[in-house]
Amino acid sequence: ASNLTYQVDYGDRSYVLRRPPFGKIAKSAHDMLREARVMEALKPVYPYVPEIVAICDDHSVLGCDFYVMERLKGIILRQDFPKDLELSEEDTRKLCLNVIDKLVDLHRVDARATGLDKLGKGAGYVQRQIGGWSDRFRKARTDDVGDFEEVMGWLNDKMPEDIAQVVIHNDFRFDNVVLNPDNPFEVIGVLDWEMATIGDPLM
């Protein structure tokens, strides 16, 4: 399950509160403190990260760790476009290039200078991804799902070496990109940093 996100209005200001889902969760999942600290570390060098307003590890407040961040007011493109937004083929190309530029900007962040160089497990990111997803497939496979061993074997045999160790978002998609409502080609925010880590930028 995804982390839960709430809009919190205080006076004339709006904020966003993020907390883990209810119920039993895996120990290593939904680490709100980690996500908030990653965002705090990135904000000075990657301005598209929402500003963290507060971090709370006192479970007497909500029964869990949580954080509060600024609310970015803008357009988030999902399956259903806003009714008043029409994009031509050239507009779409321009928007996609602008979004890709922001991903490239993230990969250029100096992980050591931001203190995020120890965020991941180090070298071997590609191998961990192929091995991890192969294991998850085997455990989740049901009888009506075809055999994927040949594909997984091919991926393992053709596995490239890591080309770099950089800060990666790990869930970078339009759902997590906020666009300027007055200029839908301009990216003003990147959301959902819970899976950010150090890894290969081409994965």
Coordinates of N, CA and C in Angstrom, one line a residue:
A1 N 0.8 -1.2 0.0 CA 0.0 0.0 0.0 C 0.9 1.2 0.0
S2 N 0.3 2.3 -0.6 CA 1.1 3.6 -0.6 C 1.0 4.3 0.7
N3 N 1.9 5.2 0.9 CA 1.8 6.1 2.1 C 0.5 7.0 1.9
L4 N -0.1 7.4 3.0 CA -1.3 8.1 3.0 C -0.9 9.6 3.0
T5 N -1.7 10.4 2.2 CA -1.4 11.8 2.0 C -2.6 12.6 2.3
Y6 N -2.5 13.6 3.2 CA -3.6 14.4 3.6 C -3.3 15.9 3.3
Q7 N -4.3 16.7 2.9 CA -4.2 18.1 2.9 C -4.6 18.7 4.2
V8 N -3.7 19.5 4.8 CA -4.0 20.2 6.1 C -4.0 21.7 5.9
D9 N -5.2 22.3 6.2 CA -5.3 23.7 6.0 C -5.1 24.4 7.4
Y10 N -4.3 25.4 7.4 CA -4.0 26.1 8.7 C -4.1 27.6 8.3
G11 N -5.1 28.3 8.8 CA -5.3 29.7 8.4 C -5.5 29.8 6.9
D12 N -4.7 30.6 6.2 CA -4.8 30.7 4.8 C -3.7 29.9 4.0
R13 N -3.1 29.0 4.8 CA -2.1 28.2 4.2 C -2.5 26.7 4.1
S14 N -2.0 26.0 3.1 CA -2.3 24.6 2.9 C -1.0 23.8 2.9
Y15 N -1.0 22.7 3.7 CA 0.2 21.8 3.8 C -0.2 20.4 3.4
V16 N 0.7 19.5 3.3 CA 0.5 18.1 3.1 C 1.1 17.3 4.2
L17 N 0.3 16.4 4.8 CA 0.8 15.5 5.8 C 1.0 14.1 5.2
R18 N 2.1 13.5 5.4 CA 2.4 12.1 4.9 C 2.6 11.2 6.0
R19 N 2.0 10.0 6.0 CA 2.1 9.0 7.0 C 2.0 7.6 6.4
P20 N 2.5 6.6 7.1 CA 2.4 5.2 6.6 C 0.9 4.8 6.5
P21 N 0.6 3.8 5.7 CA -0.8 3.2 5.7 C -1.1 2.6 7.0
F22 N -2.4 2.4 7.3 CA -2.8 1.7 8.5 C -2.6 0.2 8.4
G23 N -2.6 -0.4 9.5 CA -2.4 -1.9 9.5 C -0.9 -2.3 9.6
K24 N -0.7 -3.6 9.5 CA 0.6 -4.1 9.7 C 1.4 -3.9 8.4
I25 N 2.6 -3.4 8.6 CA 3.5 -3.1 7.4 C 4.9 -3.7 7.6
A26 N 5.6 -3.9 6.5 CA 6.9 -4.5 6.6 C 7.8 -3.5 7.4
K27 N 8.7 -4.0 8.1 CA 9.6 -3.2 9.0 C 10.4 -2.2 8.2
S28 N 10.9 -2.6 7.0 CA 11.7 -1.7 6.2 C 10.9 -0.8 5.2
A29 N 9.6 -0.9 5.2 CA 8.8 -0.2 4.3 C 8.2 1.1 5.0
H30 N 7.9 2.1 4.2 CA 7.1 3.3 4.6 C 7.9 4.0 5.7
D31 N 9.2 4.2 5.5 CA 10.0 4.9 6.4 C 9.9 6.4 6.2
M32 N 9.0 7.0 6.9 CA 8.6 8.5 6.7 C 9.8 9.4 7.1
L33 N 10.5 9.0 8.1 CA 11.7 9.8 8.6 C 12.8 9.8 7.5
R34 N 13.0 8.7 6.9 CA 14.0 8.6 5.8 C 13.6 9.5 4.7
E35 N 12.3 9.3 4.2 CA 11.8 10.1 3.1 C 12.0 11.6 3.4
A36 N 11.6 12.0 4.6 CA 11.7 13.5 4.9 C 13.1 14.0 4.9
R37 N 14.0 13.1 5.4 CA 15.4 13.6 5.5 C 16.1 13.6 4.1
V38 N 15.7 12.7 3.3 CA 16.1 12.8 1.9 C 15.7 14.1 1.2
M39 N 14.4 14.4 1.4 CA 13.9 15.7 0.9 C 14.6 16.9 1.4
E40 N 14.9 16.9 2.7 CA 15.6 18.0 3.4 C 17.0 18.1 2.8
A41 N 17.7 17.0 2.6 CA 19.0 17.1 2.0 C 19.0 17.5 0.6
L42 N 18.0 17.2 -0.2 CA 18.0 17.5 -1.6 C 17.5 19.0 -1.9
K43 N 16.6 19.5 -1.0 CA 16.0 20.8 -1.3 C 17.0 21.9 -1.6
P44 N 18.1 22.1 -0.9 CA 19.0 23.2 -1.3 C 19.6 23.1 -2.7
V45 N 19.7 21.9 -3.2 CA 20.4 21.7 -4.5 C 19.4 21.3 -5.6
Y46 N 18.2 20.9 -5.3 CA 17.2 20.4 -6.2 C 15.9 21.1 -5.8
P47 N 15.6 22.2 -6.4 CA 14.5 23.1 -5.9 C 13.1 22.5 -6.1
Y48 N 13.0 21.4 -6.8 CA 11.7 20.9 -7.1 C 11.2 20.0 -6.0
V49 N 12.0 19.8 -5.0 CA 11.5 19.0 -3.8 C 10.7 20.0 -2.9
P50 N 9.5 19.5 -2.5 CA 8.7 20.4 -1.6 C 9.4 20.6 -0.3
E51 N 9.2 21.8 0.3 CA 9.9 22.1 1.5 C 9.3 21.3 2.7
I52 N 10.1 20.7 3.5 CA 9.7 20.1 4.7 C 9.4 21.1 5.8
V53 N 8.2 21.0 6.4 CA 7.8 22.0 7.4 C 8.0 21.4 8.8
A54 N 7.7 20.1 9.0 CA 7.9 19.5 10.3 C 8.1 18.0 10.1
I55 N 8.9 17.4 11.0 CA 9.0 15.9 11.0 C 8.7 15.5 12.5
C56 N 7.9 14.4 12.6 CA 7.5 14.0 13.9 C 7.7 12.5 14.1
D57 N 8.5 12.1 15.1 CA 8.7 10.7 15.5 C 8.1 10.4 16.8
D58 N 7.2 11.3 17.3 CA 6.5 11.0 18.6 C 5.2 10.3 18.3
H59 N 5.1 9.1 18.6 CA 3.9 8.3 18.2 C 2.7 8.6 19.0
S60 N 2.9 9.4 20.1 CA 1.7 9.8 20.8 C 0.8 10.8 20.1
V61 N 1.4 11.4 19.0 CA 0.6 12.3 18.2 C -0.4 11.6 17.2
L62 N 0.2 10.8 16.4 CA -0.7 10.1 15.4 C -0.5 8.6 15.4
G63 N 0.3 8.1 16.3 CA 0.5 6.7 16.4 C 1.6 6.2 15.4
C64 N 2.3 7.1 14.8 CA 3.3 6.7 13.8 C 4.2 7.9 13.5
D65 N 5.3 7.6 12.8 CA 6.1 8.7 12.3 C 5.4 9.4 11.1
F66 N 5.6 10.7 11.0 CA 4.9 11.4 9.9 C 5.7 12.7 9.6
Y67 N 5.4 13.3 8.5 CA 6.0 14.6 8.3 C 5.0 15.5 7.6
V68 N 5.2 16.8 7.6 CA 4.4 17.8 7.0 C 5.3 18.6 6.0
M69 N 4.8 18.8 4.8 CA 5.5 19.6 3.8 C 4.6 20.6 3.2
E70 N 5.2 21.5 2.4 CA 4.5 22.5 1.7 C 3.6 21.9 0.7
R71 N 2.5 22.4 0.4 CA 1.6 21.9 -0.7 C 1.9 22.7 -2.0
L72 N 2.3 22.0 -3.0 CA 2.6 22.6 -4.3 C 1.3 22.6 -5.1
K73 N 0.8 23.8 -5.4 CA -0.5 23.9 -6.2 C -0.1 23.9 -7.7
G74 N -0.6 22.9 -8.4 CA -0.3 22.8 -9.8 C -1.0 21.7 -10.5
I75 N -0.6 21.3 -11.6 CA -1.2 20.3 -12.4 C -0.4 19.0 -12.3
I76 N -1.1 17.9 -12.0 CA -0.5 16.6 -12.0 C -1.2 15.8 -13.1
L77 N -0.5 15.4 -14.1 CA -1.1 14.6 -15.2 C -1.3 13.2 -14.9
R78 N -2.5 12.7 -15.0 CA -2.8 11.3 -14.8 C -3.6 10.8 -16.0
Q79 N -4.2 9.7 -15.9 CA -4.9 9.2 -17.1 C -5.9 10.2 -17.7
D80 N -6.6 10.8 -16.8 CA -7.6 11.8 -17.3 C -7.0 13.2 -17.2
F81 N -6.7 13.9 -18.4 CA -6.2 15.2 -18.4 C -7.2 16.2 -17.9
P82 N -6.7 17.3 -17.3 CA -7.6 18.4 -16.9 C -8.4 18.9 -18.2
K83 N -9.6 19.2 -18.0 CA -10.5 19.5 -19.2 C -10.0 20.7 -20.0
D84 N -9.4 21.6 -19.3 CA -9.0 22.8 -20.0 C -7.5 22.8 -20.5
L85 N -6.9 21.6 -20.5 CA -5.5 21.4 -20.9 C -5.5 20.6 -22.2
E86 N -5.1 21.3 -23.3 CA -5.0 20.6 -24.6 C -3.5 20.7 -25.0
L87 N -2.9 19.6 -25.4 CA -1.5 19.6 -25.8 C -1.4 19.0 -27.2
S88 N -0.8 19.7 -28.1 CA -0.5 19.2 -29.4 C 0.6 18.2 -29.4
E89 N 0.9 17.6 -30.5 CA 2.1 16.7 -30.5 C 3.4 17.4 -30.1
E90 N 3.5 18.6 -30.7 CA 4.8 19.4 -30.3 C 4.8 19.8 -28.9
D91 N 3.6 20.2 -28.4 CA 3.5 20.5 -26.9 C 3.9 19.3 -26.1
T92 N 3.4 18.2 -26.4 CA 3.7 17.0 -25.6 C 5.2 16.7 -25.7
R93 N 5.8 16.8 -26.8 CA 7.3 16.6 -26.9 C 8.0 17.6 -26.0
K94 N 7.6 18.8 -26.1 CA 8.3 19.9 -25.3 C 8.1 19.6 -23.8
L95 N 6.9 19.2 -23.4 CA 6.7 18.8 -22.0 C 7.6 17.6 -21.5
C96 N 7.6 16.6 -22.3 CA 8.3 15.4 -22.0 C 9.8 15.7 -21.9
L97 N 10.3 16.5 -22.8 CA 11.8 16.9 -22.7 C 12.1 17.7 -21.4
N98 N 11.1 18.6 -21.0 CA 11.3 19.3 -19.8 C 11.3 18.4 -18.6
V99 N 10.4 17.4 -18.6 CA 10.4 16.5 -17.5 C 11.7 15.7 -17.4
I100 N 12.1 15.2 -18.5 CA 13.4 14.4 -18.6 C 14.5 15.2 -18.1
D101 N 14.5 16.5 -18.5 CA 15.6 17.4 -18.0 C 15.7 17.5 -16.5
K102 N 14.5 17.4 -15.8 CA 14.5 17.5 -14.3 C 15.1 16.2 -13.8
L103 N 14.8 15.1 -14.4 CA 15.4 13.8 -14.0 C 16.9 13.8 -14.2
V104 N 17.4 14.4 -15.3 CA 18.8 14.5 -15.5 C 19.4 15.4 -14.4
D105 N 18.8 16.5 -14.1 CA 19.3 17.4 -13.1 C 19.4 16.7 -11.7
L106 N 18.5 15.8 -11.4 CA 18.6 15.0 -10.2 C 19.8 14.1 -10.2
H107 N 20.0 13.5 -11.3 CA 21.2 12.5 -11.4 C 22.5 13.3 -11.4
R108 N 22.5 14.6 -11.6 CA 23.7 15.4 -11.5 C 24.0 15.9 -10.1
V109 N 23.1 15.7 -9.2 CA 23.3 16.1 -7.8 C 24.5 15.4 -7.2
D110 N 25.3 16.1 -6.5 CA 26.5 15.5 -5.8 C 26.0 14.8 -4.6
A111 N 25.9 13.5 -4.6 CA 25.4 12.8 -3.5 C 26.2 12.9 -2.2
R112 N 27.5 13.0 -2.4 CA 28.4 13.1 -1.2 C 28.2 14.5 -0.6
A113 N 28.1 15.5 -1.4 CA 28.0 16.9 -0.9 C 26.7 17.1 -0.1
T114 N 25.6 16.3 -0.5 CA 24.4 16.4 0.2 C 24.2 15.4 1.3
G115 N 25.3 14.6 1.5 CA 25.2 13.6 2.6 C 24.4 12.4 2.3
L116 N 24.0 12.2 1.0 CA 23.2 11.1 0.6 C 23.9 9.9 0.0
D117 N 25.3 10.0 0.0 CA 26.1 9.0 -0.7 C 25.9 7.6 0.0
K118 N 25.5 7.6 1.3 CA 25.3 6.3 2.0 C 23.8 5.8 2.0
L119 N 23.0 6.5 1.1 CA 21.6 6.2 1.1 C 21.3 4.8 0.7
G120 N 22.0 4.3 -0.3 CA 21.7 3.0 -0.8 C 22.7 1.9 -0.3
K121 N 22.8 0.8 -1.0 CA 23.7 -0.3 -0.6 C 25.0 -0.3 -1.4
G122 N 25.2 0.7 -2.2 CA 26.5 0.8 -2.9 C 26.4 0.1 -4.3
A123 N 27.6 -0.3 -4.8 CA 27.7 -0.9 -6.1 C 26.9 -2.2 -6.2
G124 N 26.5 -2.6 -7.4 CA 25.7 -3.8 -7.6 C 24.2 -3.5 -7.7
Y125 N 23.8 -2.2 -8.0 CA 22.4 -1.9 -8.0 C 21.7 -2.6 -9.1
V126 N 22.3 -2.7 -10.3 CA 21.6 -3.4 -11.4 C 21.4 -4.9 -11.0
Q127 N 22.4 -5.5 -10.5 CA 22.3 -6.9 -10.1 C 21.2 -7.1 -9.0
R128 N 21.1 -6.2 -8.1 CA 20.1 -6.3 -7.0 C 18.7 -6.2 -7.6
Q129 N 18.5 -5.3 -8.6 CA 17.2 -5.1 -9.2 C 16.8 -6.3 -10.0
I130 N 17.6 -6.9 -10.8 CA 17.3 -8.1 -11.5 C 17.0 -9.2 -10.6
G131 N 17.9 -9.4 -9.6 CA 17.7 -10.5 -8.7 C 16.4 -10.3 -7.8
G132 N 16.2 -9.1 -7.4 CA 15.1 -8.8 -6.5 C 13.8 -9.0 -7.2
W133 N 13.6 -8.4 -8.4 CA 12.4 -8.5 -9.1 C 12.1 -10.0 -9.6
S134 N 13.2 -10.7 -9.9 CA 13.0 -12.1 -10.3 C 12.5 -12.9 -9.1
D135 N 13.0 -12.7 -8.0 CA 12.5 -13.4 -6.8 C 11.1 -13.0 -6.4
R136 N 10.7 -11.7 -6.6 CA 9.4 -11.3 -6.3 C 8.4 -12.0 -7.3
F137 N 8.8 -12.1 -8.5 CA 7.9 -12.7 -9.5 C 7.7 -14.1 -9.2
R138 N 8.7 -14.9 -8.8 CA 8.6 -16.3 -8.5 C 7.7 -16.5 -7.3
K139 N 7.8 -15.6 -6.3 CA 7.0 -15.8 -5.1 C 5.5 -15.4 -5.3
A140 N 5.3 -14.5 -6.3 CA 3.9 -14.0 -6.5 C 3.2 -14.7 -7.6
R141 N 4.0 -15.5 -8.4 CA 3.4 -16.2 -9.6 C 2.3 -17.1 -9.2
T142 N 1.2 -17.1 -10.1 CA 0.1 -18.0 -9.9 C 0.1 -18.9 -11.2
D143 N -0.8 -19.9 -11.1 CA -0.8 -20.9 -12.2 C -1.2 -20.4 -13.5
D144 N -1.9 -19.3 -13.6 CA -2.4 -18.7 -14.8 C -1.4 -17.7 -15.4
V145 N -0.2 -17.6 -14.8 CA 0.8 -16.7 -15.4 C 1.9 -17.6 -16.0
G146 N 2.3 -17.2 -17.2 CA 3.3 -17.9 -18.0 C 4.6 -17.9 -17.4
D147 N 5.5 -18.9 -17.8 CA 6.8 -19.0 -17.4 C 7.7 -17.8 -17.8
F148 N 8.4 -17.3 -16.9 CA 9.2 -16.1 -17.3 C 10.7 -16.4 -17.1
E149 N 11.1 -17.6 -16.8 CA 12.4 -18.0 -16.5 C 13.4 -17.7 -17.6
E150 N 13.0 -17.9 -18.8 CA 13.9 -17.6 -20.0 C 14.2 -16.1 -20.0
V151 N 13.2 -15.3 -19.8 CA 13.5 -13.8 -19.8 C 14.4 -13.4 -18.7
M152 N 14.1 -13.9 -17.5 CA 14.9 -13.6 -16.3 C 16.3 -14.1 -16.5
G153 N 16.5 -15.3 -17.1 CA 17.8 -15.8 -17.4 C 18.6 -14.9 -18.3
W154 N 17.8 -14.5 -19.4 CA 18.5 -13.6 -20.4 C 18.9 -12.3 -19.7
L155 N 18.1 -11.7 -18.9 CA 18.4 -10.5 -18.2 C 19.7 -10.7 -17.3
N156 N 19.7 -11.8 -16.6 CA 20.8 -12.1 -15.8 C 22.1 -12.3 -16.6
D157 N 22.0 -13.0 -17.7 CA 23.2 -13.2 -18.6 C 23.7 -11.9 -19.2
K158 N 22.8 -11.0 -19.6 CA 23.1 -9.8 -20.3 C 23.3 -8.6 -19.4
M159 N 23.3 -8.8 -18.1 CA 23.4 -7.8 -17.1 C 24.6 -6.8 -17.3
P160 N 24.3 -5.5 -17.5 CA 25.4 -4.6 -17.7 C 26.0 -4.2 -16.3
E161 N 27.2 -3.7 -16.3 CA 27.8 -3.2 -15.1 C 27.1 -1.8 -14.8
D162 N 27.1 -1.5 -13.5 CA 26.6 -0.1 -13.1 C 27.4 0.9 -13.9
I163 N 26.8 1.9 -14.4 CA 27.6 3.0 -15.1 C 27.9 4.1 -14.1
A164 N 27.1 4.2 -13.1 CA 27.4 5.3 -12.1 C 26.6 5.0 -10.8
Q165 N 26.9 5.7 -9.8 CA 26.2 5.7 -8.5 C 25.7 7.1 -8.2
V166 N 24.4 7.3 -8.5 CA 23.9 8.7 -8.3 C 22.6 8.6 -7.5
V167 N 22.1 9.8 -7.1 CA 20.8 9.9 -6.5 C 19.7 9.6 -7.5
I168 N 18.9 8.6 -7.3 CA 17.8 8.3 -8.2 C 16.5 8.3 -7.4
H169 N 15.4 8.7 -8.1 CA 14.1 8.9 -7.5 C 13.4 7.5 -7.3
N170 N 13.5 6.7 -8.3 CA 13.0 5.3 -8.3 C 11.5 5.2 -8.5
D171 N 10.8 6.3 -8.7 CA 9.4 6.2 -9.1 C 9.1 7.5 -9.9
F172 N 10.0 7.8 -10.8 CA 9.8 9.1 -11.5 C 8.9 8.9 -12.7
R173 N 7.7 9.6 -12.6 CA 6.7 9.5 -13.6 C 5.8 10.7 -13.5
F174 N 4.9 10.9 -14.4 CA 4.0 12.1 -14.5 C 3.2 12.2 -13.2
D175 N 2.8 11.0 -12.6 CA 2.0 11.1 -11.4 C 2.7 11.8 -10.3
N176 N 4.0 11.8 -10.3 CA 4.8 12.4 -9.3 C 5.5 13.8 -9.7
V177 N 5.0 14.3 -10.7 CA 5.5 15.6 -11.2 C 4.4 16.7 -11.2
V178 N 4.7 17.8 -10.6 CA 3.8 18.9 -10.5 C 4.2 20.0 -11.6
L179 N 3.2 20.4 -12.4 CA 3.4 21.4 -13.4 C 2.8 22.7 -13.0
N180 N 3.4 23.8 -13.5 CA 2.9 25.2 -13.2 C 1.5 25.3 -13.9
P181 N 0.5 25.7 -13.1 CA -0.8 25.8 -13.7 C -0.9 26.9 -14.7
D182 N 0.0 27.9 -14.7 CA 0.0 29.0 -15.6 C 0.9 28.7 -16.8
N183 N 1.7 27.7 -16.7 CA 2.6 27.3 -17.8 C 2.9 25.8 -17.7
P184 N 2.0 25.0 -18.3 CA 2.0 23.5 -18.1 C 3.3 22.8 -18.6
F185 N 4.2 23.6 -19.2 CA 5.5 23.0 -19.7 C 6.5 23.1 -18.6
E186 N 6.2 23.9 -17.5 CA 7.2 24.1 -16.5 C 7.0 23.2 -15.3
V187 N 8.0 22.5 -14.9 CA 8.0 21.6 -13.8 C 8.3 22.4 -12.5
I188 N 7.3 22.4 -11.5 CA 7.6 23.1 -10.3 C 7.8 22.2 -9.1
G189 N 7.6 20.9 -9.3 CA 7.7 20.0 -8.1 C 7.9 18.5 -8.6
V190 N 8.6 17.8 -7.7 CA 8.7 16.4 -7.9 C 8.3 15.8 -6.5
L191 N 7.4 14.8 -6.5 CA 6.8 14.3 -5.3 C 7.2 12.8 -5.1
D192 N 6.9 12.3 -3.9 CA 7.0 10.9 -3.6 C 8.4 10.4 -3.6
W193 N 9.2 10.7 -2.6 CA 10.6 10.4 -2.5 C 10.8 9.1 -1.7
E194 N 9.8 8.3 -1.4 CA 10.0 7.2 -0.4 C 10.9 6.1 -0.9
M195 N 11.1 6.0 -2.2 CA 12.0 4.9 -2.8 C 13.3 5.5 -3.3
A196 N 13.6 6.8 -3.0 CA 14.8 7.4 -3.5 C 16.0 6.6 -2.9
T197 N 17.1 6.5 -3.7 CA 18.2 5.7 -3.2 C 19.4 6.1 -4.1
I198 N 20.6 5.5 -3.9 CA 21.7 5.6 -4.7 C 21.7 4.4 -5.7
G199 N 21.8 4.7 -7.0 CA 21.7 3.6 -7.9 C 22.2 4.1 -9.3
D200 N 21.9 3.2 -10.3 CA 22.3 3.4 -11.7 C 21.2 4.3 -12.3
P201 N 21.6 5.4 -12.9 CA 20.6 6.3 -13.5 C 19.9 5.8 -14.7
L202 N 20.4 4.7 -15.3 CA 19.7 4.1 -16.5 C 18.7 3.1 -16.1
M203 N 18.6 2.7 -14.9 CA 17.6 1.7 -14.5 C 16.2 2.4 -14.2

